[in-house]
XYZ file of C-alpha atoms in Angstrom:
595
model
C -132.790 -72.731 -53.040
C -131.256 -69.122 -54.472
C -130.082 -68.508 -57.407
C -127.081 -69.691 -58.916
C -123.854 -67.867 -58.420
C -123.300 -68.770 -62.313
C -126.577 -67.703 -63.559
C -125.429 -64.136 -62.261
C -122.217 -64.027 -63.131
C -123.213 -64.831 -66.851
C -126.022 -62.283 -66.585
C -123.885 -59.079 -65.684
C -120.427 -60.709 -67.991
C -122.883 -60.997 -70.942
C -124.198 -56.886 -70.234
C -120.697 -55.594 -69.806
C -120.144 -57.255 -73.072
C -122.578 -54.680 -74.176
C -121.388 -51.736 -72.020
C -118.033 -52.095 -70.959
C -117.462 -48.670 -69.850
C -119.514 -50.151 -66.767
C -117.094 -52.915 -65.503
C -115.695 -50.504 -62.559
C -118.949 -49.786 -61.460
C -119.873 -53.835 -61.262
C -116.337 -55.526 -60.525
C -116.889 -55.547 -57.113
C -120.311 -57.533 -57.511
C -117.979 -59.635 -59.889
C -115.880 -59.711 -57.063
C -118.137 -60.770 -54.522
C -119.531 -63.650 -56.714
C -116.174 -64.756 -56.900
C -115.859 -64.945 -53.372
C -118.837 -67.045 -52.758
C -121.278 -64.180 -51.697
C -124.653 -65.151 -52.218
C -125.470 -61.633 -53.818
C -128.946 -62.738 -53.692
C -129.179 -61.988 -49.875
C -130.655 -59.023 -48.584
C -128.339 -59.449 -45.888
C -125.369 -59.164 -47.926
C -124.293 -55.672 -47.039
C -121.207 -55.728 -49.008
C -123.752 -55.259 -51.939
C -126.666 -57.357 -52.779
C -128.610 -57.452 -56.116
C -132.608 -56.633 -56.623
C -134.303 -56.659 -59.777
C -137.066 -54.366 -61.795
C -138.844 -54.836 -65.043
C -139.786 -51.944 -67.488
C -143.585 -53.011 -68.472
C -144.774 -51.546 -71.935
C -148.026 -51.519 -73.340
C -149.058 -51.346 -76.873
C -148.751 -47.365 -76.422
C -145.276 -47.437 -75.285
C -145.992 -46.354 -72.728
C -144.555 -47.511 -69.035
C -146.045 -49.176 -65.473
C -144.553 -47.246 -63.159
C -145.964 -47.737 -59.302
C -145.728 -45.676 -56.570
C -143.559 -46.968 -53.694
C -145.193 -46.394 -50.182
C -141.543 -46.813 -49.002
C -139.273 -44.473 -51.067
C -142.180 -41.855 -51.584
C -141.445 -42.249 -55.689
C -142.854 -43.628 -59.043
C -140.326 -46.402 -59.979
C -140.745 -49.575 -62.434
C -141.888 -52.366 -60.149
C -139.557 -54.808 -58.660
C -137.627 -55.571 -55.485
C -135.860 -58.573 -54.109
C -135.439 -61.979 -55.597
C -137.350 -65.137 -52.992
C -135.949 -68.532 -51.907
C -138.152 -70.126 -55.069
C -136.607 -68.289 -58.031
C -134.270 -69.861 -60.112
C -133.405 -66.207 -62.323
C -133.140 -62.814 -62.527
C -135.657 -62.954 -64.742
C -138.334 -65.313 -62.896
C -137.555 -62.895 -59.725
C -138.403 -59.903 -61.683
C -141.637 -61.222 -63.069
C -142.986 -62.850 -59.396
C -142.510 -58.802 -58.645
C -144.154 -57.543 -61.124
C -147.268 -60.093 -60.272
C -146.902 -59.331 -56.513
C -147.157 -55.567 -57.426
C -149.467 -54.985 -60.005
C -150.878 -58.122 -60.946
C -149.811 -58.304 -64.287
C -148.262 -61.638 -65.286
C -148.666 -62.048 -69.326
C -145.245 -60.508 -69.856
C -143.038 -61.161 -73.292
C -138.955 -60.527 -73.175
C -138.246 -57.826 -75.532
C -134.749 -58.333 -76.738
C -132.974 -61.666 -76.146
C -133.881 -61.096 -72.491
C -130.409 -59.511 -71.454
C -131.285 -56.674 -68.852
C -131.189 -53.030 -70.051
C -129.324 -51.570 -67.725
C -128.089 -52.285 -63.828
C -127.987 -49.441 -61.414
C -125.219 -49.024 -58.826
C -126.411 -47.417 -55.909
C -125.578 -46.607 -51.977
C -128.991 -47.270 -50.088
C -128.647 -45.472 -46.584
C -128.597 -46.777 -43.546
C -131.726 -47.856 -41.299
C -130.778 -48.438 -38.059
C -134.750 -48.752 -37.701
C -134.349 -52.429 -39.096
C -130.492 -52.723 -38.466
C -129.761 -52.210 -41.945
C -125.838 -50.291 -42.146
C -125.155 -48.526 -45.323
C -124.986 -50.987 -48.266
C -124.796 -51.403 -52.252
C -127.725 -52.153 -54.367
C -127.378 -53.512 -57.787
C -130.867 -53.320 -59.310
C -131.040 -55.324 -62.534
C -133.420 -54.179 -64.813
C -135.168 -56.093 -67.619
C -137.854 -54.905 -70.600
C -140.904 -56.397 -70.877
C -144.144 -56.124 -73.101
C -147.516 -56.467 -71.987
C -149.861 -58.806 -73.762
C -153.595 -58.223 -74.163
C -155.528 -55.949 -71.750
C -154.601 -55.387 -68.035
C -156.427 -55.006 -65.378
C -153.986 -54.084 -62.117
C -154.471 -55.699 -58.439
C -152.042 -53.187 -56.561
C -150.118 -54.730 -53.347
C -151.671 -52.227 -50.833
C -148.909 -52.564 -48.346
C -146.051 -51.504 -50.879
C -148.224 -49.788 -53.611
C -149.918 -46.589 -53.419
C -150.853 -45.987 -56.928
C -150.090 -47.385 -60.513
C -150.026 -45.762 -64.003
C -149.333 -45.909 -67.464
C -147.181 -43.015 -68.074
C -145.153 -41.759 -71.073
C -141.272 -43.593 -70.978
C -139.983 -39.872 -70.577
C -141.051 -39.810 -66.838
C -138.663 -42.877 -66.283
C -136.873 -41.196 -63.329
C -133.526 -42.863 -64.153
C -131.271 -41.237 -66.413
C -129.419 -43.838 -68.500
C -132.493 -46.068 -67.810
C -134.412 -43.313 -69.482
C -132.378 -43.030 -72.439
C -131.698 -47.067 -73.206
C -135.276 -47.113 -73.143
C -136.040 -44.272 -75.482
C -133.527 -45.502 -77.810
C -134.935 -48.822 -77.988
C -138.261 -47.124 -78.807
C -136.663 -44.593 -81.725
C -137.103 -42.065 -79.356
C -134.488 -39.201 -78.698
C -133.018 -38.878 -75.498
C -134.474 -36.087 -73.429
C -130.749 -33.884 -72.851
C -130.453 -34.720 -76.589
C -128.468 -31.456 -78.545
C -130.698 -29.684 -80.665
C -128.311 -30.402 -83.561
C -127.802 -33.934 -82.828
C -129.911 -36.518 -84.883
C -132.712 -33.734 -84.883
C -135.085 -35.931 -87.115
C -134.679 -39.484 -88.659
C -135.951 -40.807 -92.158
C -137.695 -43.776 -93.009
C -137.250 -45.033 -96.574
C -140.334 -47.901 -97.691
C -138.573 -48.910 -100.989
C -141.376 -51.283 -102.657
C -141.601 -52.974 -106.175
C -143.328 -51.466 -109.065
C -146.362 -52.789 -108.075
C -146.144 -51.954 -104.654
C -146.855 -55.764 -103.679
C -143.811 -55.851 -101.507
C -141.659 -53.936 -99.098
C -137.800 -54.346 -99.139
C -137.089 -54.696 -95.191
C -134.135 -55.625 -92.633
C -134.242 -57.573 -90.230
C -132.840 -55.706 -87.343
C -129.979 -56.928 -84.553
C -131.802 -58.562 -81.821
C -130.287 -56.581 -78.519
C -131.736 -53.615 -76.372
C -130.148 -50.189 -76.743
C -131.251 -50.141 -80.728
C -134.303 -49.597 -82.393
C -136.931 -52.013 -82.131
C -134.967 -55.040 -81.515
C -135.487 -58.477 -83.544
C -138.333 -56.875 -85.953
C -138.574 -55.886 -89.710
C -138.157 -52.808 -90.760
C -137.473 -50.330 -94.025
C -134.674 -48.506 -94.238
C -133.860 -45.728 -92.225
C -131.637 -43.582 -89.193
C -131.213 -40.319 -87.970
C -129.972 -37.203 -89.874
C -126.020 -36.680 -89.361
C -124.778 -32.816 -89.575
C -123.533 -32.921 -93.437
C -127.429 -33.817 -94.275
C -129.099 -30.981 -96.042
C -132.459 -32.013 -95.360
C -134.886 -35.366 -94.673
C -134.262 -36.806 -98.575
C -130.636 -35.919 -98.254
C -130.975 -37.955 -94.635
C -133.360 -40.880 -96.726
C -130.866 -40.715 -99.954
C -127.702 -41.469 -97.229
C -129.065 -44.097 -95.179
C -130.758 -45.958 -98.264
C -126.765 -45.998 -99.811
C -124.888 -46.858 -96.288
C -127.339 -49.455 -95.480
C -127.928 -51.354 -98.497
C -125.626 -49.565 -101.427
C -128.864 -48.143 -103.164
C -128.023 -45.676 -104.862
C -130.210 -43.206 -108.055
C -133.529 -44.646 -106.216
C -135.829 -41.648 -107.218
C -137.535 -40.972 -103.931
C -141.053 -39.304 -102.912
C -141.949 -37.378 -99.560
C -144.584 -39.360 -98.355
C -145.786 -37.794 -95.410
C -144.270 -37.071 -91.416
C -144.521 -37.841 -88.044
C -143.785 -36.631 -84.671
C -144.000 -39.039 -81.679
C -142.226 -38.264 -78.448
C -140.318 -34.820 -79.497
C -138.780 -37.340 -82.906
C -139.687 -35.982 -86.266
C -140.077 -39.188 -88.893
C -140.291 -38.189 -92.299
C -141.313 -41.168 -94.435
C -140.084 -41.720 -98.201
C -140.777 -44.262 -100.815
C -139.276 -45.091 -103.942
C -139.850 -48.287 -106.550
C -137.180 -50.896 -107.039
C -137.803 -54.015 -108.902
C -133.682 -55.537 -108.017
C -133.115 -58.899 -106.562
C -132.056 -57.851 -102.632
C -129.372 -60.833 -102.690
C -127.660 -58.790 -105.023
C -127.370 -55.992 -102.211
C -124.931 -55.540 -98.944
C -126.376 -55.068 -96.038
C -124.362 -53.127 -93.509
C -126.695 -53.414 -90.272
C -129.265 -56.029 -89.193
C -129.372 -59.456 -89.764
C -131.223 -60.076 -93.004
C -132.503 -58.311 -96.149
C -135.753 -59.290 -98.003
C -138.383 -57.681 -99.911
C -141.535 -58.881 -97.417
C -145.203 -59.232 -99.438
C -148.102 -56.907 -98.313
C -150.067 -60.663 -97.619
C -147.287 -61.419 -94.990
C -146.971 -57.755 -92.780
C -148.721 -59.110 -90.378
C -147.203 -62.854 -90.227
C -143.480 -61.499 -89.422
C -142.563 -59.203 -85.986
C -142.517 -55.375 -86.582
C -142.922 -52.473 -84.769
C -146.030 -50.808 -84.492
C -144.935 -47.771 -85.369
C -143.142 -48.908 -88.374
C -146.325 -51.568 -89.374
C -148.608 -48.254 -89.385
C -146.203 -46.229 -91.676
C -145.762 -49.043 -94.464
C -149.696 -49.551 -94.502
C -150.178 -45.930 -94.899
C -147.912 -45.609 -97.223
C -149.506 -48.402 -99.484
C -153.222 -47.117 -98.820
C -152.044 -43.891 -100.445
C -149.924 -45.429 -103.639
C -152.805 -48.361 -103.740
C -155.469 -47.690 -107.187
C -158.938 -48.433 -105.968
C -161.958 -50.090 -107.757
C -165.133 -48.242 -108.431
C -166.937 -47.036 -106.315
C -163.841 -45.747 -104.893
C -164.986 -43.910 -102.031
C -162.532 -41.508 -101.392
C -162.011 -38.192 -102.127
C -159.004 -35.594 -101.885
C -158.042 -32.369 -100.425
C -154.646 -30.174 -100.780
C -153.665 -27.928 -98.235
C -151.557 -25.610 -100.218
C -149.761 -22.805 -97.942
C -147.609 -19.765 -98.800
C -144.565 -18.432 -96.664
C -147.131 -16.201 -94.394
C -149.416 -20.099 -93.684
C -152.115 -18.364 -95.658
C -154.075 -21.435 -97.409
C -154.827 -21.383 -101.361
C -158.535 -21.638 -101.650
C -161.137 -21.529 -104.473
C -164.588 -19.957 -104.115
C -166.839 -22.713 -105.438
C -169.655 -22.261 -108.710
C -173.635 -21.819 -107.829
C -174.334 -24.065 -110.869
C -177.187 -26.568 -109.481
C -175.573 -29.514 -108.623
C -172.768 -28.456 -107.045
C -172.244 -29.367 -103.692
C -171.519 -26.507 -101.023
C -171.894 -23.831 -103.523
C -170.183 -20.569 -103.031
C -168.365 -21.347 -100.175
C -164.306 -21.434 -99.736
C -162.697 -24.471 -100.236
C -158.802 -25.867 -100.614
C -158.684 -27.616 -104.379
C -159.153 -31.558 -104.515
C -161.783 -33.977 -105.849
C -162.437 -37.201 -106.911
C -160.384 -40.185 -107.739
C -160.581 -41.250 -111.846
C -159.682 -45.190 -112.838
C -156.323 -44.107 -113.852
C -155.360 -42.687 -110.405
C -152.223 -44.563 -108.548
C -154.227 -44.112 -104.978
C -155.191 -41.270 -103.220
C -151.725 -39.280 -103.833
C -151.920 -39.892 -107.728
C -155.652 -38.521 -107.441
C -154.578 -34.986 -105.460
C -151.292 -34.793 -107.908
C -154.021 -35.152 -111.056
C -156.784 -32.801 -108.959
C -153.922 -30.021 -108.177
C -153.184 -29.861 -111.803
C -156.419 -29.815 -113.677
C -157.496 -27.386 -111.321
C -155.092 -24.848 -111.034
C -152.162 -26.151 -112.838
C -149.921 -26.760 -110.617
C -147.745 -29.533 -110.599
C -145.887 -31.658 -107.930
C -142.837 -30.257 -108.412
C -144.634 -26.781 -107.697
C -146.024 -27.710 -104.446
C -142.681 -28.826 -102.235
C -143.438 -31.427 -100.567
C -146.707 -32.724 -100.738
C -147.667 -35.131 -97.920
C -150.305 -36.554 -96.610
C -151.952 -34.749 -93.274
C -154.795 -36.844 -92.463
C -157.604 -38.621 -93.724
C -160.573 -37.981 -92.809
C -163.336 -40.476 -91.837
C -167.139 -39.469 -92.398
C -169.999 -41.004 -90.659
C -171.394 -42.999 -93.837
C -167.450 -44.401 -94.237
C -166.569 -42.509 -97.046
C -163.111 -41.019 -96.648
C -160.789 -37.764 -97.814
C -157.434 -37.762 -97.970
C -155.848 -34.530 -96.726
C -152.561 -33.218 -97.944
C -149.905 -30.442 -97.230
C -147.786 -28.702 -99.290
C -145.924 -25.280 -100.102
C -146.515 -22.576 -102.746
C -145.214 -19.422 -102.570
C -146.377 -17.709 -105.926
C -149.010 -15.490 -107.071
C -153.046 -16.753 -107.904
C -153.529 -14.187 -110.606
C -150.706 -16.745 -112.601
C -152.970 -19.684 -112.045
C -155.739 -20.552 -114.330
C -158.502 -21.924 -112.108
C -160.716 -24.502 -114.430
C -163.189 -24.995 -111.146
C -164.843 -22.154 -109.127
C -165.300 -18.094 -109.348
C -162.182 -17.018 -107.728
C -159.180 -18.213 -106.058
C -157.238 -16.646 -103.318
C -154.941 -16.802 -100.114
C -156.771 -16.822 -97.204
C -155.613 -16.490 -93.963
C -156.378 -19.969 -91.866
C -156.501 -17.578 -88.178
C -159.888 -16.108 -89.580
C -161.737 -19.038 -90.941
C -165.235 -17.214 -89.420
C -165.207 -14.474 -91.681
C -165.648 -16.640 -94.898
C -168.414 -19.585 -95.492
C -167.422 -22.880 -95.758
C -168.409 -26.543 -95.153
C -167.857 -28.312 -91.997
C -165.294 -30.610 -93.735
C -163.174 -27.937 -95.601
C -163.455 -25.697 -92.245
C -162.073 -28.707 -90.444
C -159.298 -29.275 -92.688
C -157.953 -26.017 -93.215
C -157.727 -25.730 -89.282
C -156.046 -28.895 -88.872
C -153.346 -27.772 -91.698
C -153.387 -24.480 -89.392
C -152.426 -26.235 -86.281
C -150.239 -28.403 -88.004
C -148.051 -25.583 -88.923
C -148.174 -24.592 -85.038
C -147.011 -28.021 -83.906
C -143.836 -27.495 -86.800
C -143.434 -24.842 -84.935
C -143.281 -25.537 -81.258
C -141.640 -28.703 -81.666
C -139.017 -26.734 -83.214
C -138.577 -24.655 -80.442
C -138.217 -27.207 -78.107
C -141.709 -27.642 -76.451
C -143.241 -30.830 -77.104
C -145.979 -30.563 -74.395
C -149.137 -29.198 -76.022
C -152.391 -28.078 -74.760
C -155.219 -27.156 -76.612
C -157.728 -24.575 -75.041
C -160.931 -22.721 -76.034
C -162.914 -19.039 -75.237
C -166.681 -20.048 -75.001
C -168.314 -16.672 -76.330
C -171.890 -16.367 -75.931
C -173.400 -12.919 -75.866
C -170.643 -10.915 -75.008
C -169.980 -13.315 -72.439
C -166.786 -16.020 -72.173
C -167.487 -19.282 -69.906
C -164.674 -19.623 -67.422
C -164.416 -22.729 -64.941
C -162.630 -23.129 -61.316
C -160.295 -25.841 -60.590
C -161.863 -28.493 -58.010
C -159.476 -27.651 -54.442
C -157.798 -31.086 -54.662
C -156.102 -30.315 -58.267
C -153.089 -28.778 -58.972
C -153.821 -25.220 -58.972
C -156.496 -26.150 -57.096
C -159.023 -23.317 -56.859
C -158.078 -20.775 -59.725
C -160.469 -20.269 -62.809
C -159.303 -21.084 -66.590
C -161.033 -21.551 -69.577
C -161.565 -25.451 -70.903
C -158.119 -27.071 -71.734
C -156.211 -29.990 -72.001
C -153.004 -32.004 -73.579
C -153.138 -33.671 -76.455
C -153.425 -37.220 -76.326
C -151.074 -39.679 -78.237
C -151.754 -39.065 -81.937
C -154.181 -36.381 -81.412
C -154.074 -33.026 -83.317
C -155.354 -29.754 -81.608
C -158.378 -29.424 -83.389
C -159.594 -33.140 -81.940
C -158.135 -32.389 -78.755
C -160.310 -29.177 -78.459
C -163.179 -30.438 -79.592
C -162.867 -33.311 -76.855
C -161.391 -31.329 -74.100
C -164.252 -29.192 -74.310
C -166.959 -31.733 -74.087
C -165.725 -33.302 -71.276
C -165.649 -30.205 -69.670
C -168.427 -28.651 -70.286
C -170.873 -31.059 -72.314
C -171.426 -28.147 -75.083
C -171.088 -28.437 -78.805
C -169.066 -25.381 -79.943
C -168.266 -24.271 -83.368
C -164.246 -23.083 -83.566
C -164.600 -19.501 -84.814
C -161.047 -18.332 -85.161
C -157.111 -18.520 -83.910
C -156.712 -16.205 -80.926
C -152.840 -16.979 -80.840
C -150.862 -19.150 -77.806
C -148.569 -18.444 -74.568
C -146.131 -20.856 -72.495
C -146.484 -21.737 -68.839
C -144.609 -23.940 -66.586
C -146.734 -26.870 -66.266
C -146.981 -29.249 -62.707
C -144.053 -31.518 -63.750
C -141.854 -28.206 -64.707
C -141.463 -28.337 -68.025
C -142.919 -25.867 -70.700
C -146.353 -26.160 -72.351
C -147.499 -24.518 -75.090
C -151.856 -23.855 -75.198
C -153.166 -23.045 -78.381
C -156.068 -20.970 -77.905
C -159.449 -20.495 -80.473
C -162.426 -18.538 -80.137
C -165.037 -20.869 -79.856
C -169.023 -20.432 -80.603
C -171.771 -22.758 -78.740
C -174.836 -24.529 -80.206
C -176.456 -23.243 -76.964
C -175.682 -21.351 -73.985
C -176.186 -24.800 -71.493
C -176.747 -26.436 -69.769
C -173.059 -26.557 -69.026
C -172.319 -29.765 -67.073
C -169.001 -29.509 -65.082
C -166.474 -33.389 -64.734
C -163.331 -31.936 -64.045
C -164.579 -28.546 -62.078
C -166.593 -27.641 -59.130
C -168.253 -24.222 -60.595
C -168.796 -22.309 -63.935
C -169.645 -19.028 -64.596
C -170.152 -16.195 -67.516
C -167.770 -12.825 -67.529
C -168.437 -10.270 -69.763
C -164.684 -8.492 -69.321
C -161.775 -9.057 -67.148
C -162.479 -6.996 -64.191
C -165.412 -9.587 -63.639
C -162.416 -12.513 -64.370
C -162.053 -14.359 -60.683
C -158.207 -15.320 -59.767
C -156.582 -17.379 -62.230
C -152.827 -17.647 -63.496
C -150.541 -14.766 -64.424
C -150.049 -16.684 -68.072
C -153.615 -16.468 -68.777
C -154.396 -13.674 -67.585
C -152.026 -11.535 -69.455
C -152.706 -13.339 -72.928
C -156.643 -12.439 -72.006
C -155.750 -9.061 -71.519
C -153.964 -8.953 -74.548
C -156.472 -10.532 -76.728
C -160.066 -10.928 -74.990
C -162.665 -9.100 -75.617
């Protein structure tokens, strides 16, 4: 048994439905259906069809294999068997046969994503002439944890790896899209950033939500979702972009609106907004998705949404959410100036205050009037130092911060660009811009240390992600007595052989500051206190594209032991004539700004 002629034909008639600038590319598998080809057959050299399945776990990220046969990394797949009855039972026996994974969900309405047209060469090895490949390709979603059996005769390797390395083109970009990710040849100036708008009743009991078309090539297909799309060139900024899409979607309109915080996943800025509305949605027109319906906080996790947009809407509850005593929270406002310098307050010696005389940004603790977190730091800013939240433009939430008994501290960001000597400061001895790159030379607590260098290197993300470089790396100079710890590169690594100082990429989510910390641990197994900002350079990185290392000053707890994972041998330099071979892009920033 093969599959049916009609089960094909209706497959690639219902995706030229969706992309009909494709139908000269397919009519002739059209026309070879109609002709009574089984297009099924390997052996059908007139053009024959195979199918793949894009596999995504809860990261999105993608299963791609590596094929002994074509030398690449490709989405598993291959030909459809005697026993399958679909496309989309052939696709997932491949998937089994070459990974292993079979607990697979449809995303979409199970219509493929896209269908390559290709000319495979010939192989007069196996008496194969030059023929067409179709290669229908479907989306799936992984449930639960995987564990991979590989098929050793077809499959070298198999990872996880971000949907950007999705060798394919249009492939590439369907799947992007589908994600609310950009596509990678994207102009600058096109949709640079999109807004997301949680619009919730006064209480902030329920979220007003669409529910969106249910087909590939849009944003998370078939879930709920706030407001929201990409900025459009006549958009002044991210509210103009939230202001726009809350009136075309819905006809919302003199919705007062608060910058909530942003996001960056994939090279895609999100900046999320919320505003109150206490309207009956029936009363509304919605212009895209199928539904509109204010959705209870009790019920988030009852309905499909993406995860993406599920962690957003929480976040932005926790934050507008009053708390009971013993509230356990405290705040924190990063307040910079046009030069990044950080407003900071030099705390009392009175006995009972905690950390005295040491810097610290302004913040405190939350009082029973407080509307969450951001209605404690908006209070906090003002008693303080006066300054209100129309003063600091925008203030969003960073972070919070987690501490080992539980107790947590909500970090924010914001912009002032006027002069302490105006402010009145109710709390502390003095109160001054300080200058984030030279945290060392002023005493502080671990946590206000920490936070003022993760508002630093937030800044330095801004910035590289608005120059186009989206692959960071953070990196550290071990300084012990004169001395900076340098490691070689085991011979089987890229680079293999040359000597660097610890480093690595940032991991999904990850700021620099974790990512250090981390990186250098694994590396080394020392503790290290971050002493300063030593600046960053570019380098072309093993998959060619640009990435951008961030490099600190770092001091250790102790000299060693230093215990190597990721490097064969370690050693101490006291200057760069001692500094063994290593990469032009290091070496010149160490010349530059080492010792």
């Amino acid at each position: 048994m093969t599959i049916p002629a009609l089960h094909v034909r209706e497959i690639v008639t219902g995706y030229l439905r969706r992309h009909p600038a494709e139908q000269p590319l397919l009519q002739p598998l059209l026309d070879g259906i109609a002709a009574g080809h089984n297009v099924t057959d390997r052996d059908q050299f007139d053009g024959h069809i195979t199918t793949s399945g894009v596999v995504l776990n809860a990261d999105d990220d993608v299963l791609l294999v590596y094929h002994l046969d074509s030398g690449r990394w490709i989405p598993p797949g291959g030909r459809s068997q005697d026993t399958d009855d679909t496309l989309g039972e052939a696709v997932r026996q491949q998937i089994a046969e070459e990974t292993g994974v079979t607990a697979l969900d449809p995303v979409g309405d199970e219509m493929p994503v896209h269908i390559d047209v290709r000319t495979i060469e010939a192989r007069p090895d196996r008496g194969e002439p030059a023929h067409i490949h179709y290669d229908v390709r479907f989306v799936f979603r992984v449930r639960g944890e995987v564990v991979l059996r590989l098929q050793a005769d077809e499959v070298g390797a198999a990872e996880w790896r971000p949907p950007t390395e999705l060798g394919d083109p249009v492939l590439r970009a369907r799947i992007l899209a589908s994600l609310g990710r950009p596509r990678e040849d994207r102009p600058a100036d096109e949709d640079p950033y999109c807004a997301l708008v949680v619009i919730t009743d006064t209480a902030a009991t329920r979220v007003l939500m669409h529910l969106r078309d249910d087909r590939l090539g849009i944003w998370a297909p078939g879930t709920w979702a706030p407001m929201g799309g990409g900025a459009e060139p006549e958009d002044a900024d991210a509210y103009a972009t939230a202001v726009r899409e809350l009136r075309e979607e819905v006809g919302l309109d003199n919705v007062a609106l608060t910058p909530m915080f942003a996001t960056h996943t994939d090279g895609y800025p999100r900046h999320v907004f919320h505003g109150s509305w206490d309207g009956d949605p029936d009363t509304l027109t919605l212009t895209e998705g199928q539904a509109l319906a204010f959705i209870p906080r009790t019920e988030f996790d009852q309905v499909p949404m993406h995860p993406s947009t599920r962690e957003d809407v929480h976040r932005v509850l926790d934050l507008l959410t009053p708390r009971q005593p013993p509230y356990g929270y405290g705040t924190l406002a990063l307040i910079s100036n046009w030069e990044s310098h950080l407003l900071m307050h030099l705390r009392g010696n009175r006995p009972g205050t905690t950390w005295p005389d040491t810097w610290s940004p302004n913040g405190g603790k939350p009082e029973p009037a407080d509307a969450g977190p951001r209605g404690t730091i908006v209070r906090e800013v003002r008693e303080e130092v006066g300054l209100t939240e129309e003063d600091i433009v925008p203030l969003t939430h960073l972070f919070t911060h987690t501490a080992d008994d539980g107790h947590l501290t909500y970090v924010f960001r914001g912009r002032w660009d006027g002069d302490p000597d105006t402010l009145t400061l109710t709390e502390g001895r003095a109160l001054a811009f300080v200058d984030p790159r030279h945290l060392g030379d002023r005493p502080m607590s671990p946590l206000a240390r920490y936070a003022a260098l993760r508002g630093l290197t937030a800044d330095l993300e801004d910035q590289a992600h608005a120059q186009g470089v989206h692959d960071l790396v953070a990196g550290g100079l071990i300084v012990h007595d004169g001395r900076l710890l340098v490691l070689r590169r085991n011979p089987d690594d890229y680079l293999g052989g040359t000597w660097e100082t610890p480093a690595g990429r940032l991991e999904r989510g990850e700021s620099i500051i974790d990512a250090l910390h981390r990186e250098i641990t694994e590396e080394t197994g020392l503790a290290v206190t971050i002493d300063r900002y030593a600046g960053h350079f570019d380098y072309t990185n093993s998959r060619g594209r640009t990435s951008r290392q961030f490099v600190f000053t770092c001091i250790p707890d102790k000299p060693g032991p230093v215990v190597l994972s990721e490097h064969d041998r370690y050693q101490w330099v006291r200057d760069m004539d001692e500094f063994p071979q290593t990469t032009p892009e290091l070496r010149a920033f160490l010349v530059q700004r080492w010792p």
